[in-house]
C-alpha positions as protocol buffer text, in pm:
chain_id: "A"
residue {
  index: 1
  type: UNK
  ca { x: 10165 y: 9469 z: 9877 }
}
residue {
  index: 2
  type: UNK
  ca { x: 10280 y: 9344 z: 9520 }
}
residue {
  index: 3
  type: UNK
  ca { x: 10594 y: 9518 z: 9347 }
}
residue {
  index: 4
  type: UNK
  ca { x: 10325 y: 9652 z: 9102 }
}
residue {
  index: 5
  type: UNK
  ca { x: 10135 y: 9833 z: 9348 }
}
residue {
  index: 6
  type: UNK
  ca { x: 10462 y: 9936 z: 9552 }
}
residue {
  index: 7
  type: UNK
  ca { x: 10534 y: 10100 z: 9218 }
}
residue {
  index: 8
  type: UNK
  ca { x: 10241 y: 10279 z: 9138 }
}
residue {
  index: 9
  type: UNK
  ca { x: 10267 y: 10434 z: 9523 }
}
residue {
  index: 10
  type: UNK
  ca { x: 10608 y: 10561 z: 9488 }
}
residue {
  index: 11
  type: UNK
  ca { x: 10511 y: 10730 z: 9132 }
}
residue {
  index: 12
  type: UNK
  ca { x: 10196 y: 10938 z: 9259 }
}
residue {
  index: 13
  type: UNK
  ca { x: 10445 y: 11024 z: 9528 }
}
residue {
  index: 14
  type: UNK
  ca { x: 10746 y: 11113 z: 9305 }
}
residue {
  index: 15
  type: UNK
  ca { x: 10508 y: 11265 z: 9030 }
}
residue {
  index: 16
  type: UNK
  ca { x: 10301 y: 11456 z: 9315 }
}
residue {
  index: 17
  type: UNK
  ca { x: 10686 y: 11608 z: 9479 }
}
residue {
  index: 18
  type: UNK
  ca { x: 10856 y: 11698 z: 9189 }
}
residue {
  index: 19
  type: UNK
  ca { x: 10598 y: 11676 z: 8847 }
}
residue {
  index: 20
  type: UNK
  ca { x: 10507 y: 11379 z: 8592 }
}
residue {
  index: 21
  type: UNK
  ca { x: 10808 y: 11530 z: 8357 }
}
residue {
  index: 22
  type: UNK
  ca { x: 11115 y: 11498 z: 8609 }
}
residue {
  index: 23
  type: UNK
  ca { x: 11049 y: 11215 z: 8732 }
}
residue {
  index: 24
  type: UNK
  ca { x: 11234 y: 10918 z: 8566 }
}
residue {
  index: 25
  type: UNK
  ca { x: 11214 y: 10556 z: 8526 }
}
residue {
  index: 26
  type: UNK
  ca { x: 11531 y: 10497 z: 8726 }
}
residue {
  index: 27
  type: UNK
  ca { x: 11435 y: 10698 z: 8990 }
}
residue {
  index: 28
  type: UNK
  ca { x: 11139 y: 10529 z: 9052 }
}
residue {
  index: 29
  type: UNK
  ca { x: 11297 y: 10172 z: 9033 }
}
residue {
  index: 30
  type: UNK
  ca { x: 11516 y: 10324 z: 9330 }
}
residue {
  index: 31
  type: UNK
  ca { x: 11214 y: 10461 z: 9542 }
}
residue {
  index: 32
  type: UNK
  ca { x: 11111 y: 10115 z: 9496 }
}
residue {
  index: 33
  type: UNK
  ca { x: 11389 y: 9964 z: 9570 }
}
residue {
  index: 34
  type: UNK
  ca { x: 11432 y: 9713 z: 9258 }
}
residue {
  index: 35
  type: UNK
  ca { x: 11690 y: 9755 z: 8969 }
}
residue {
  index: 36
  type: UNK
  ca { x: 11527 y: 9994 z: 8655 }
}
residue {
  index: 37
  type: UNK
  ca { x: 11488 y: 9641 z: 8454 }
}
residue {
  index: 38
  type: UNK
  ca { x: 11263 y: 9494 z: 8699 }
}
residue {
  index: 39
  type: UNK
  ca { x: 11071 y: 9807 z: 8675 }
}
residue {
  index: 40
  type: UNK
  ca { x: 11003 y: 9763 z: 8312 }
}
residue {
  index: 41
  type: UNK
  ca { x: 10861 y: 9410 z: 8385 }
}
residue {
  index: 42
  type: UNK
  ca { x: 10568 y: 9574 z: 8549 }
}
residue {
  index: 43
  type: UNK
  ca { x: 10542 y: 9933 z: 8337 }
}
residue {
  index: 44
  type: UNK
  ca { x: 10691 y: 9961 z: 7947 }
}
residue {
  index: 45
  type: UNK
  ca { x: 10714 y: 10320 z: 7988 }
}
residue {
  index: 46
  type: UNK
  ca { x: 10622 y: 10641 z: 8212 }
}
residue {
  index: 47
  type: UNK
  ca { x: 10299 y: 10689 z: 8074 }
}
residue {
  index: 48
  type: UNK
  ca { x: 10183 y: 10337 z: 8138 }
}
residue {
  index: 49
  type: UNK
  ca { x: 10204 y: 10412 z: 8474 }
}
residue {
  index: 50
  type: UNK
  ca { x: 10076 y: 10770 z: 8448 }
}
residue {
  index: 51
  type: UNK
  ca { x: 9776 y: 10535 z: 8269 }
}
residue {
  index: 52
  type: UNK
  ca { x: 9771 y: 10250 z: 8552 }
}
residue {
  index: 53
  type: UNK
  ca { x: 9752 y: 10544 z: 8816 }
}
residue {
  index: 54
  type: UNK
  ca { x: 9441 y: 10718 z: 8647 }
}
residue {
  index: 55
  type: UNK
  ca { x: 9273 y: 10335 z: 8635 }
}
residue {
  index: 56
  type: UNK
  ca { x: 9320 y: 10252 z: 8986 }
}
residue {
  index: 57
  type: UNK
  ca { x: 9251 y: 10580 z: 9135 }
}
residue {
  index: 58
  type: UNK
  ca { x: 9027 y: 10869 z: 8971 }
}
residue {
  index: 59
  type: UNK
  ca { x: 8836 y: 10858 z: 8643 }
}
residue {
  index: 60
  type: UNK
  ca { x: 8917 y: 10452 z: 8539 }
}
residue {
  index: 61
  type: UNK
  ca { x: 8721 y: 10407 z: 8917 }
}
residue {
  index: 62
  type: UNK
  ca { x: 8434 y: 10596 z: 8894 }
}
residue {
  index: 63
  type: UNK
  ca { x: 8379 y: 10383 z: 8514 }
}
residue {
  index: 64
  type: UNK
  ca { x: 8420 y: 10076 z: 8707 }
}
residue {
  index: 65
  type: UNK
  ca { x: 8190 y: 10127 z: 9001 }
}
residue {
  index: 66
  type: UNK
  ca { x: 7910 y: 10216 z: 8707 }
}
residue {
  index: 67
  type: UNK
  ca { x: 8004 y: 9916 z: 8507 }
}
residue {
  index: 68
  type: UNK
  ca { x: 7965 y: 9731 z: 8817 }
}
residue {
  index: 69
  type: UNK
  ca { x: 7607 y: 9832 z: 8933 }
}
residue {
  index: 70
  type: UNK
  ca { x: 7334 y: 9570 z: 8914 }
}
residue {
  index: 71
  type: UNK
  ca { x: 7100 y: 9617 z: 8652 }
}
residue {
  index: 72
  type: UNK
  ca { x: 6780 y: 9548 z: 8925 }
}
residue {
  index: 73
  type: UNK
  ca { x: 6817 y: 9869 z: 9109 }
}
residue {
  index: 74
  type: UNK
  ca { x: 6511 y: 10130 z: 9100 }
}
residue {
  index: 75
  type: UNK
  ca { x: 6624 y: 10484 z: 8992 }
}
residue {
  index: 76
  type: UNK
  ca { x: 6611 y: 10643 z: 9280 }
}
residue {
  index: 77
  type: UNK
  ca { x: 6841 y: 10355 z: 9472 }
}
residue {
  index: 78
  type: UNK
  ca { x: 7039 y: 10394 z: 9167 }
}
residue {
  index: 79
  type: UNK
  ca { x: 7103 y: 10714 z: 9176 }
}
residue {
  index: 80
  type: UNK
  ca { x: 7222 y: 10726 z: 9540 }
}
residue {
  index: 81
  type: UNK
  ca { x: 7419 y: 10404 z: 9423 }
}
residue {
  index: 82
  type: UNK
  ca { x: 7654 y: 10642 z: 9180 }
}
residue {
  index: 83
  type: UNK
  ca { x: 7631 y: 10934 z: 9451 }
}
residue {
  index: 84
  type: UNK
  ca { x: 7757 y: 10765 z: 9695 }
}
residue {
  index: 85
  type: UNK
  ca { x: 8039 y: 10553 z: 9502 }
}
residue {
  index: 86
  type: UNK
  ca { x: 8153 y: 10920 z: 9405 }
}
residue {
  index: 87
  type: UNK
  ca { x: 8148 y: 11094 z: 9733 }
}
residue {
  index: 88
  type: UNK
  ca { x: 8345 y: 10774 z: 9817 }
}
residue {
  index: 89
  type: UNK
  ca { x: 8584 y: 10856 z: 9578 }
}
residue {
  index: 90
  type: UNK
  ca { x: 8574 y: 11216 z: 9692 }
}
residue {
  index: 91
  type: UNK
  ca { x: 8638 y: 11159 z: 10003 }
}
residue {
  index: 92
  type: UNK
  ca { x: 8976 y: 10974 z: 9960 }
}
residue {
  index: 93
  type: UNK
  ca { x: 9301 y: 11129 z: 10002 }
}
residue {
  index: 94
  type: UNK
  ca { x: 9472 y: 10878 z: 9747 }
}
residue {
  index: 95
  type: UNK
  ca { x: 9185 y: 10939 z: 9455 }
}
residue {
  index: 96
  type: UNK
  ca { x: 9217 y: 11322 z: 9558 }
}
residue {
  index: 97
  type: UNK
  ca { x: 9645 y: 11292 z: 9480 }
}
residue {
  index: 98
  type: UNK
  ca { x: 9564 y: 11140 z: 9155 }
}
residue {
  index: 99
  type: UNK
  ca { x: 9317 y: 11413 z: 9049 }
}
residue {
  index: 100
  type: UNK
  ca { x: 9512 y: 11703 z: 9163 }
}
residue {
  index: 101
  type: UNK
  ca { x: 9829 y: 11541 z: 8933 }
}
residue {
  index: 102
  type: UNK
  ca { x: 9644 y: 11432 z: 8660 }
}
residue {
  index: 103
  type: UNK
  ca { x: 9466 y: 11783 z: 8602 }
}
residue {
  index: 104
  type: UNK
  ca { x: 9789 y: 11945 z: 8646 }
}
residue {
  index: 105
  type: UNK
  ca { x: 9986 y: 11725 z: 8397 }
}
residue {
  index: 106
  type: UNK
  ca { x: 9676 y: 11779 z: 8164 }
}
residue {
  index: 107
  type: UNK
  ca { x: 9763 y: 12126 z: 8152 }
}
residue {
  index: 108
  type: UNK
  ca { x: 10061 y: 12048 z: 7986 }
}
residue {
  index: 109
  type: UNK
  ca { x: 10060 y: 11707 z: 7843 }
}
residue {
  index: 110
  type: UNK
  ca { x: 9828 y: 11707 z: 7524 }
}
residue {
  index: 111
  type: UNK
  ca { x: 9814 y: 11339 z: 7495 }
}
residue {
  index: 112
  type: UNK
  ca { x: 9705 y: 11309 z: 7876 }
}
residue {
  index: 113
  type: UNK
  ca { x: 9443 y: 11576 z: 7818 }
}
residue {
  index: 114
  type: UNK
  ca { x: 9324 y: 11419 z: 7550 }
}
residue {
  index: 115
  type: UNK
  ca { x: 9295 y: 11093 z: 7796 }
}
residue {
  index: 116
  type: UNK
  ca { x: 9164 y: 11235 z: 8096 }
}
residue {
  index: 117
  type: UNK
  ca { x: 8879 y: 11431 z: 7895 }
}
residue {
  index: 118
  type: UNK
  ca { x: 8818 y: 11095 z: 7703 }
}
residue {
  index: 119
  type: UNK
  ca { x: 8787 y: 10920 z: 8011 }
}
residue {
  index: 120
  type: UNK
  ca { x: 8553 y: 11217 z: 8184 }
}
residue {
  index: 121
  type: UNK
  ca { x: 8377 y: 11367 z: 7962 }
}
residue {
  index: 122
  type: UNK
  ca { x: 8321 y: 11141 z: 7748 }
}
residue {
  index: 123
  type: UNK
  ca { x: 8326 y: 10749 z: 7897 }
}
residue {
  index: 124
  type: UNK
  ca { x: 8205 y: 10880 z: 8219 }
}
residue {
  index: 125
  type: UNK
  ca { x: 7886 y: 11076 z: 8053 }
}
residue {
  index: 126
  type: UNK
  ca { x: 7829 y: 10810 z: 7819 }
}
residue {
  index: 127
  type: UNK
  ca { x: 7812 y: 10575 z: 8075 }
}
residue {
  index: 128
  type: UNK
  ca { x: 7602 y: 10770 z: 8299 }
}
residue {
  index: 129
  type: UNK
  ca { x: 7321 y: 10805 z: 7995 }
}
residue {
  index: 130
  type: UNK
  ca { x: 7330 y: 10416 z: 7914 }
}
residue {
  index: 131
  type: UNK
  ca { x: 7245 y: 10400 z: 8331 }
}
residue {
  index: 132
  type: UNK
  ca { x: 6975 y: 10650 z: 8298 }
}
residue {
  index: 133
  type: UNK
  ca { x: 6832 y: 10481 z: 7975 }
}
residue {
  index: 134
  type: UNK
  ca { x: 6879 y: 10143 z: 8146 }
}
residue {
  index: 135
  type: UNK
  ca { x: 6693 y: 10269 z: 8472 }
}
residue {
  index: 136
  type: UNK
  ca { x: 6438 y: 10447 z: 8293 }
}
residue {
  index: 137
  type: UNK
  ca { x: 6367 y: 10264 z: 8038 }
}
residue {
  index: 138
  type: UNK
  ca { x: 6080 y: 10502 z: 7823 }
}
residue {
  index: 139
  type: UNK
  ca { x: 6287 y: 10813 z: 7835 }
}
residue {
  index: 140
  type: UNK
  ca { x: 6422 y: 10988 z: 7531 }
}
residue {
  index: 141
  type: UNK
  ca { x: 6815 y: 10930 z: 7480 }
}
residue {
  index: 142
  type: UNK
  ca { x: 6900 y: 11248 z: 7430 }
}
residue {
  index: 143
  type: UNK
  ca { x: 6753 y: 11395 z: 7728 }
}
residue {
  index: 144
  type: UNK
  ca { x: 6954 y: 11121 z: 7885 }
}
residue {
  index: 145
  type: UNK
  ca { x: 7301 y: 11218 z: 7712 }
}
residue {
  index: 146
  type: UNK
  ca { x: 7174 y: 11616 z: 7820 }
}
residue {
  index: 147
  type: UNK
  ca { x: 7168 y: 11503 z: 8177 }
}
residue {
  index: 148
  type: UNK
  ca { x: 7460 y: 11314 z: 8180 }
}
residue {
  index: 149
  type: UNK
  ca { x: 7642 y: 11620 z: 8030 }
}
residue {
  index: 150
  type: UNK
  ca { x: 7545 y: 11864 z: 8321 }
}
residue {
  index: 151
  type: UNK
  ca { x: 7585 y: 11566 z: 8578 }
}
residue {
  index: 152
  type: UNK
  ca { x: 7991 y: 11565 z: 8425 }
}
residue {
  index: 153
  type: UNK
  ca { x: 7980 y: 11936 z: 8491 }
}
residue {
  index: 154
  type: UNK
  ca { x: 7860 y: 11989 z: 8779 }
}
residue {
  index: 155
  type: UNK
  ca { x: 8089 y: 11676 z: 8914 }
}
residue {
  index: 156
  type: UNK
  ca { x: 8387 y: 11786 z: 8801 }
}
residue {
  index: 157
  type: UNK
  ca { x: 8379 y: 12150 z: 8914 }
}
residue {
  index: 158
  type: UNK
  ca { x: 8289 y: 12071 z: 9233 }
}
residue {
  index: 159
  type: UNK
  ca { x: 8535 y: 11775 z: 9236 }
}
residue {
  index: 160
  type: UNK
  ca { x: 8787 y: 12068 z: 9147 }
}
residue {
  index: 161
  type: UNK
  ca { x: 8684 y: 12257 z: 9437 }
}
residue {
  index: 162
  type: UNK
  ca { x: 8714 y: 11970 z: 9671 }
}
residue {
  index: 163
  type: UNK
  ca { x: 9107 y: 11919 z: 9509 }
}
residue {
  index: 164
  type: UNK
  ca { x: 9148 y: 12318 z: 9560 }
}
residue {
  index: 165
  type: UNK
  ca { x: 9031 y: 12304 z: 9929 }
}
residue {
  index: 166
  type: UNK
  ca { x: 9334 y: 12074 z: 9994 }
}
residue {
  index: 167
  type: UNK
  ca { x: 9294 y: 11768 z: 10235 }
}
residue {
  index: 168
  type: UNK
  ca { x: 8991 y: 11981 z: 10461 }
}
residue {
  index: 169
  type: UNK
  ca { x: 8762 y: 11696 z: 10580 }
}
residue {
  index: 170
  type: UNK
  ca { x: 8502 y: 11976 z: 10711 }
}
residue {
  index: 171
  type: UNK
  ca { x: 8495 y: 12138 z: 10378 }
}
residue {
  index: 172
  type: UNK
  ca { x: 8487 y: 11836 z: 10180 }
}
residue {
  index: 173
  type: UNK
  ca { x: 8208 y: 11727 z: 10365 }
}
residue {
  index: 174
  type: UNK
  ca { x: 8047 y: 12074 z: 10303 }
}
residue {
  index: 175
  type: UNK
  ca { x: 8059 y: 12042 z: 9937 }
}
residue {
  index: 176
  type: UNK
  ca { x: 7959 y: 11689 z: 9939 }
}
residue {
  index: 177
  type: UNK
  ca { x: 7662 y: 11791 z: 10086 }
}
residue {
  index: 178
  type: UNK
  ca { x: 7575 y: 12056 z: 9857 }
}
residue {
  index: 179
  type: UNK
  ca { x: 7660 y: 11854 z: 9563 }
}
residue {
  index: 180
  type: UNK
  ca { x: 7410 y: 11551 z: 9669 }
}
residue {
  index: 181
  type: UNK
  ca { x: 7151 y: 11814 z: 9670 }
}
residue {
  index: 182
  type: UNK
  ca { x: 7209 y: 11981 z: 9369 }
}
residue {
  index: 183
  type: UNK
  ca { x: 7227 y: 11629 z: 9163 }
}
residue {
  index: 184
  type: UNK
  ca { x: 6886 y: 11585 z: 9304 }
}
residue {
  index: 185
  type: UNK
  ca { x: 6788 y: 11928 z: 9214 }
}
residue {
  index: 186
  type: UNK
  ca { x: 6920 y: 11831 z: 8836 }
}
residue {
  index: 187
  type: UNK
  ca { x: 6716 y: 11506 z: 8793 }
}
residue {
  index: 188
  type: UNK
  ca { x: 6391 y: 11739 z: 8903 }
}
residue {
  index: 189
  type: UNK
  ca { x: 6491 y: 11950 z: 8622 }
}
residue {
  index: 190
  type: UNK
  ca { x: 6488 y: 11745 z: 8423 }
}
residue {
  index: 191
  type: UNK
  ca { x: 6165 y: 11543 z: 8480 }
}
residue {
  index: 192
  type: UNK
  ca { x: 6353 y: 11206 z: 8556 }
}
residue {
  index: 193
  type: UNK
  ca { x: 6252 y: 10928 z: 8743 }
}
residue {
  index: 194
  type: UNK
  ca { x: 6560 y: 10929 z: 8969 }
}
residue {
  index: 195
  type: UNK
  ca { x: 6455 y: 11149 z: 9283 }
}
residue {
  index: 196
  type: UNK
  ca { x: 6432 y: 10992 z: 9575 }
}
């Protein structure tokens, strides 16, 4: 594992223990085991980690698994493409760490509010549209950007309940689950040409 990677491990851990605020530089560089200049070879500051953690695990993935979807796919395999990446994501303990963190630190951290909704509500749901438009390519874009708007919702609240229920593989299958089939039930809604 690099020292880079070693580094963002030890500050979900140290952030997740003790909060994004008391945690310091040096502290991490000894949970690491290097000396606090090596540690600023790798990460300038705190919140360049903060922002290296939210790429790697949470909102930065779910943007690069869409950016990464061949354009060739039929709506309906596309659809399940994005489902599934995000019940992947869902699913995994280290994503679920970064979430429950970065929602907390939101909550008191205007600049990494600011960020996380960016990255949410706005890349994710903008990204989602362009997919739709791309998929289907007749439909009207602003029934696209409406769609993408409740698909944000509805993915973020229940990703919020899967971070409340704690690491419960039974319930977070549950609400996996439901969520596939209300996704579905949202593209019928809305006319689209993404059921399956």
């Amino acid at each position: 594992m690099s020292t880079r990677e070693r580094i963002l491990d030890a500050a979900l851990q140290c952030f997740a223990e003790q909060g994004y605020s008391r945690t310091s530089m040096r502290e991490l560089a000894t949970r690491v085991e290097i000396r606090a200049p090596s540690l600023y070879n790798h990460f300038a500051s705190k919140r360049e980690i903060m922002l290296a953690l939210l790429e790697r695990s949470g909102p930065g993935r779910m943007s690069q698994i869409i950016n990464q979807l061949p354009d060739e796919l039929s709506p309906a395999a596309l659809l399940n493409a994005v489902l599934d990446a995000l019940f992947n994501l869902w699913r995994d303990p280290q994503d679920n760490r970064s979430m429950r963190l970065a929602c907390a630190e939101a909550l008191h951290d205007a600049e990494l509010g600011t960020l996380l909704e960016t990255q949410v509500f706005q890349q994710e749901r903008d990204l989602l549209s362009r997919l739709l438009l791309r998929a289907a390519g007749s439909l009207d874009a602003q029934l696209a950007e409406q769609w993408a708007n409740q698909c944000v919702a509805l993915g973020f609240a229940r990703r919020l309940q899967i971070l409340l229920t704690g690491d419960d593989v039974a319930k977070t299958e549950t609400i996996i689950a439901q969520s596939r089939q209300e996704f579905i039930q949202l593209a019928r809604l809305f006319g689209l040409p993404l059921t399956p």
